[in-house]
mmCIF file of C-alpha atoms in Angstrom:
data_model
loop_
_atom_site.group_PDB
_atom_site.id
_atom_site.type_symbol
_atom_site.label_atom_id
_atom_site.label_comp_id
_atom_site.label_asym_id
_atom_site.label_seq_id
_atom_site.Cartn_x
_atom_site.Cartn_y
_atom_site.Cartn_z
ATOM 1 C CA MET A 18 -42.910 1.224 -24.826
ATOM 2 C CA THR A 19 -45.435 -1.187 -26.298
ATOM 3 C CA PRO A 20 -43.959 -4.705 -26.274
ATOM 4 C CA ALA A 21 -43.929 -6.615 -29.546
ATOM 5 C CA TYR A 22 -43.748 -9.852 -27.544
ATOM 6 C CA THR A 23 -43.999 -10.755 -23.862
ATOM 7 C CA ALA A 24 -42.475 -13.907 -22.405
ATOM 8 C CA SER A 25 -43.873 -15.348 -19.203
ATOM 9 C CA ALA A 26 -42.381 -17.954 -16.875
ATOM 10 C CA THR A 27 -43.211 -19.141 -13.386
ATOM 11 C CA ALA A 28 -40.785 -20.386 -10.739
ATOM 12 C CA THR A 29 -41.986 -22.782 -8.055
ATOM 13 C CA GLY A 30 -40.390 -24.815 -5.291
ATOM 14 C CA ASP A 31 -37.330 -23.532 -3.472
ATOM 15 C CA GLY A 32 -36.265 -20.733 -5.824
ATOM 16 C CA ARG A 33 -32.771 -21.618 -7.006
ATOM 17 C CA ALA A 34 -33.466 -25.262 -6.159
ATOM 18 C CA GLY A 35 -36.952 -25.261 -7.641
ATOM 19 C CA HIS A 36 -38.576 -25.507 -11.026
ATOM 20 C CA SER A 37 -39.212 -23.030 -13.844
ATOM 21 C CA ARG A 38 -41.749 -23.301 -16.632
ATOM 22 C CA SER A 39 -42.657 -20.936 -19.439
ATOM 23 C CA SER A 40 -46.337 -20.179 -20.011
ATOM 24 C CA ASP A 41 -46.282 -22.166 -23.275
ATOM 25 C CA GLY A 42 -44.457 -25.141 -21.700
ATOM 26 C CA VAL A 43 -41.510 -24.981 -24.122
ATOM 27 C CA LEU A 44 -39.179 -24.235 -21.204
ATOM 28 C CA ASP A 45 -39.847 -26.682 -18.382
ATOM 29 C CA LEU A 46 -36.894 -27.491 -16.172
ATOM 30 C CA ASP A 47 -35.567 -28.114 -12.704
ATOM 31 C CA LEU A 48 -33.028 -25.779 -11.132
ATOM 32 C CA SER A 49 -30.199 -26.498 -8.729
ATOM 33 C CA VAL A 50 -27.731 -24.381 -6.815
ATOM 34 C CA PRO A 51 -24.170 -24.699 -8.208
ATOM 35 C CA LYS A 52 -21.576 -26.355 -5.975
ATOM 36 C CA GLU A 53 -19.630 -23.081 -5.986
ATOM 37 C CA MET A 54 -22.562 -21.482 -4.159
ATOM 38 C CA GLY A 55 -22.948 -24.283 -1.609
ATOM 39 C CA GLY A 56 -25.471 -26.362 -3.530
ATOM 40 C CA PRO A 57 -25.380 -29.871 -4.927
ATOM 41 C CA GLY A 58 -24.778 -28.839 -8.544
ATOM 42 C CA GLY A 59 -25.710 -31.683 -10.811
ATOM 43 C CA ALA A 60 -27.587 -32.035 -14.057
ATOM 44 C CA HIS A 61 -29.902 -29.052 -13.605
ATOM 45 C CA THR A 62 -29.517 -25.475 -14.751
ATOM 46 C CA ASN A 63 -29.514 -22.275 -12.731
ATOM 47 C CA PRO A 64 -30.633 -18.667 -13.260
ATOM 48 C CA GLU A 65 -27.158 -17.501 -14.306
ATOM 49 C CA GLN A 66 -26.940 -20.120 -17.068
ATOM 50 C CA LEU A 67 -30.383 -19.126 -18.309
ATOM 51 C CA PHE A 68 -29.431 -15.448 -18.280
ATOM 52 C CA ALA A 69 -26.144 -16.213 -20.084
ATOM 53 C CA ALA A 70 -27.964 -18.222 -22.779
ATOM 54 C CA GLY A 71 -30.576 -15.523 -23.303
ATOM 55 C CA TYR A 72 -28.038 -12.702 -23.375
ATOM 56 C CA ALA A 73 -25.785 -14.609 -25.809
ATOM 57 C CA ALA A 74 -28.662 -15.279 -28.212
ATOM 58 C CA CYS A 75 -29.987 -11.727 -27.995
ATOM 59 C CA PHE A 76 -26.541 -10.140 -28.426
ATOM 60 C CA HIS A 77 -25.798 -12.419 -31.389
ATOM 61 C CA GLY A 78 -29.059 -11.345 -32.998
ATOM 62 C CA ALA A 79 -28.229 -7.672 -32.421
ATOM 63 C CA LEU A 80 -24.759 -8.183 -33.901
ATOM 64 C CA LYS A 81 -26.181 -9.841 -37.018
ATOM 65 C CA ALA A 82 -28.800 -7.083 -37.401
ATOM 66 C CA VAL A 83 -26.155 -4.351 -37.161
ATOM 67 C CA ALA A 84 -23.958 -6.155 -39.701
ATOM 68 C CA ARG A 85 -26.908 -6.569 -42.110
ATOM 69 C CA SER A 86 -27.789 -2.882 -41.809
ATOM 70 C CA ARG A 87 -24.207 -2.042 -42.776
ATOM 71 C CA LYS A 88 -24.151 -4.645 -45.560
ATOM 72 C CA ILE A 89 -21.342 -6.578 -43.836
ATOM 73 C CA GLU A 90 -21.463 -10.339 -44.282
ATOM 74 C CA LEU A 91 -20.583 -12.283 -41.156
ATOM 75 C CA THR A 92 -19.789 -15.992 -41.243
ATOM 76 C CA ASP A 93 -18.921 -18.526 -38.555
ATOM 77 C CA THR A 94 -19.766 -16.138 -35.723
ATOM 78 C CA ALA A 95 -20.307 -17.073 -32.096
ATOM 79 C CA ILE A 96 -21.063 -15.136 -28.938
ATOM 80 C CA THR A 97 -20.162 -16.540 -25.530
ATOM 81 C CA VAL A 98 -21.553 -14.859 -22.438
ATOM 82 C CA ASP A 99 -20.212 -15.588 -18.963
ATOM 83 C CA VAL A 100 -22.395 -14.462 -16.063
ATOM 84 C CA GLY A 101 -20.801 -14.284 -12.637
ATOM 85 C CA ILE A 102 -22.646 -13.863 -9.360
ATOM 86 C CA GLY A 103 -21.206 -12.777 -6.049
ATOM 87 C CA ASP A 104 -21.514 -10.644 -2.937
ATOM 88 C CA ASN A 105 -21.997 -7.009 -3.913
ATOM 89 C CA GLY A 106 -20.511 -5.707 -0.655
ATOM 90 C CA GLN A 107 -23.808 -4.067 0.290
ATOM 91 C CA GLY A 108 -25.652 -6.986 1.850
ATOM 92 C CA GLY A 109 -26.881 -8.448 -1.426
ATOM 93 C CA PHE A 110 -25.663 -10.084 -4.583
ATOM 94 C CA GLY A 111 -24.583 -8.702 -7.923
ATOM 95 C CA LEU A 112 -23.775 -9.911 -11.398
ATOM 96 C CA VAL A 113 -20.897 -9.353 -13.803
ATOM 97 C CA VAL A 114 -21.021 -10.207 -17.497
ATOM 98 C CA ALA A 115 -18.260 -10.950 -19.992
ATOM 99 C CA ILE A 116 -19.180 -11.133 -23.676
ATOM 100 C CA GLU A 117 -16.686 -12.764 -26.035
ATOM 101 C CA ALA A 118 -17.268 -12.545 -29.775
ATOM 102 C CA GLU A 119 -15.842 -14.714 -32.519
ATOM 103 C CA LEU A 120 -15.981 -12.748 -35.783
ATOM 104 C CA PRO A 121 -13.399 -14.436 -38.022
ATOM 105 C CA SER A 122 -14.763 -13.032 -41.302
ATOM 106 C CA VAL A 123 -13.966 -9.357 -40.551
ATOM 107 C CA ASP A 124 -10.873 -7.416 -39.511
ATOM 108 C CA GLU A 125 -10.364 -6.393 -35.878
ATOM 109 C CA ALA A 126 -11.395 -2.748 -36.321
ATOM 110 C CA THR A 127 -14.647 -3.735 -38.029
ATOM 111 C CA ALA A 128 -15.297 -6.409 -35.413
ATOM 112 C CA ARG A 129 -14.833 -3.940 -32.539
ATOM 113 C CA ASP A 130 -17.093 -1.404 -34.241
ATOM 114 C CA LEU A 131 -19.796 -4.047 -34.744
ATOM 115 C CA LEU A 132 -19.472 -5.179 -31.107
ATOM 116 C CA ASP A 133 -19.898 -1.634 -29.798
ATOM 117 C CA ALA A 134 -22.904 -1.034 -32.054
ATOM 118 C CA ALA A 135 -24.516 -4.344 -31.051
ATOM 119 C CA HIS A 136 -24.013 -3.427 -27.381
ATOM 120 C CA HIS A 137 -26.134 -0.304 -27.990
ATOM 121 C CA VAL A 138 -28.838 -2.214 -29.919
ATOM 122 C CA CYS A 139 -29.185 -5.355 -27.765
ATOM 123 C CA PRO A 140 -32.123 -5.149 -25.314
ATOM 124 C CA TYR A 141 -30.198 -7.132 -22.687
ATOM 125 C CA SER A 142 -27.309 -4.666 -22.905
ATOM 126 C CA ASN A 143 -29.739 -1.758 -22.662
ATOM 127 C CA ALA A 144 -31.483 -3.319 -19.665
ATOM 128 C CA THR A 145 -28.251 -3.949 -17.772
ATOM 129 C CA ARG A 146 -26.326 -0.780 -18.703
ATOM 130 C CA GLY A 147 -25.328 1.055 -15.543
ATOM 131 C CA ASN A 148 -26.396 -1.863 -13.336
ATOM 132 C CA ILE A 149 -23.980 -4.656 -14.276
ATOM 133 C CA ASP A 150 -20.346 -4.459 -15.325
ATOM 134 C CA VAL A 151 -20.167 -5.802 -18.880
ATOM 135 C CA THR A 152 -16.905 -6.384 -20.745
ATOM 136 C CA LEU A 153 -16.685 -6.966 -24.495
ATOM 137 C CA THR A 154 -13.779 -8.906 -26.005
ATOM 138 C CA LEU A 155 -12.846 -10.500 -29.297
ATOM 139 C CA ALA A 156 -11.751 -14.119 -29.352
#
């Protein structure tokens, strides 16, 4: 595959309690470990929030692209992605993802069909397929 775009970011400091910055400086933020994982929490983000935000935006874009290709007009849509992290039972950590879609302008059958199609188009879904449990639900 020849990438159409490549993003680059660098993490420094103490990993989850460090700092991340994109090569263009648009993303430039401190990280902290959530309280649930033994950290201080606070007003900083963490890798799971960043992954959830990226996945939600990417999946929403895939959903809109699929709808456009089928000449289906979507209005007032939203995608919420929850990313969970925990012990994978094999000496490491794993992720689980839940994607919830709000598609109030289409019937349930159409919404489910669009969700399934978007899940096959979205690069995040393609990258995680077979590696992370992902559930799709309608709000």
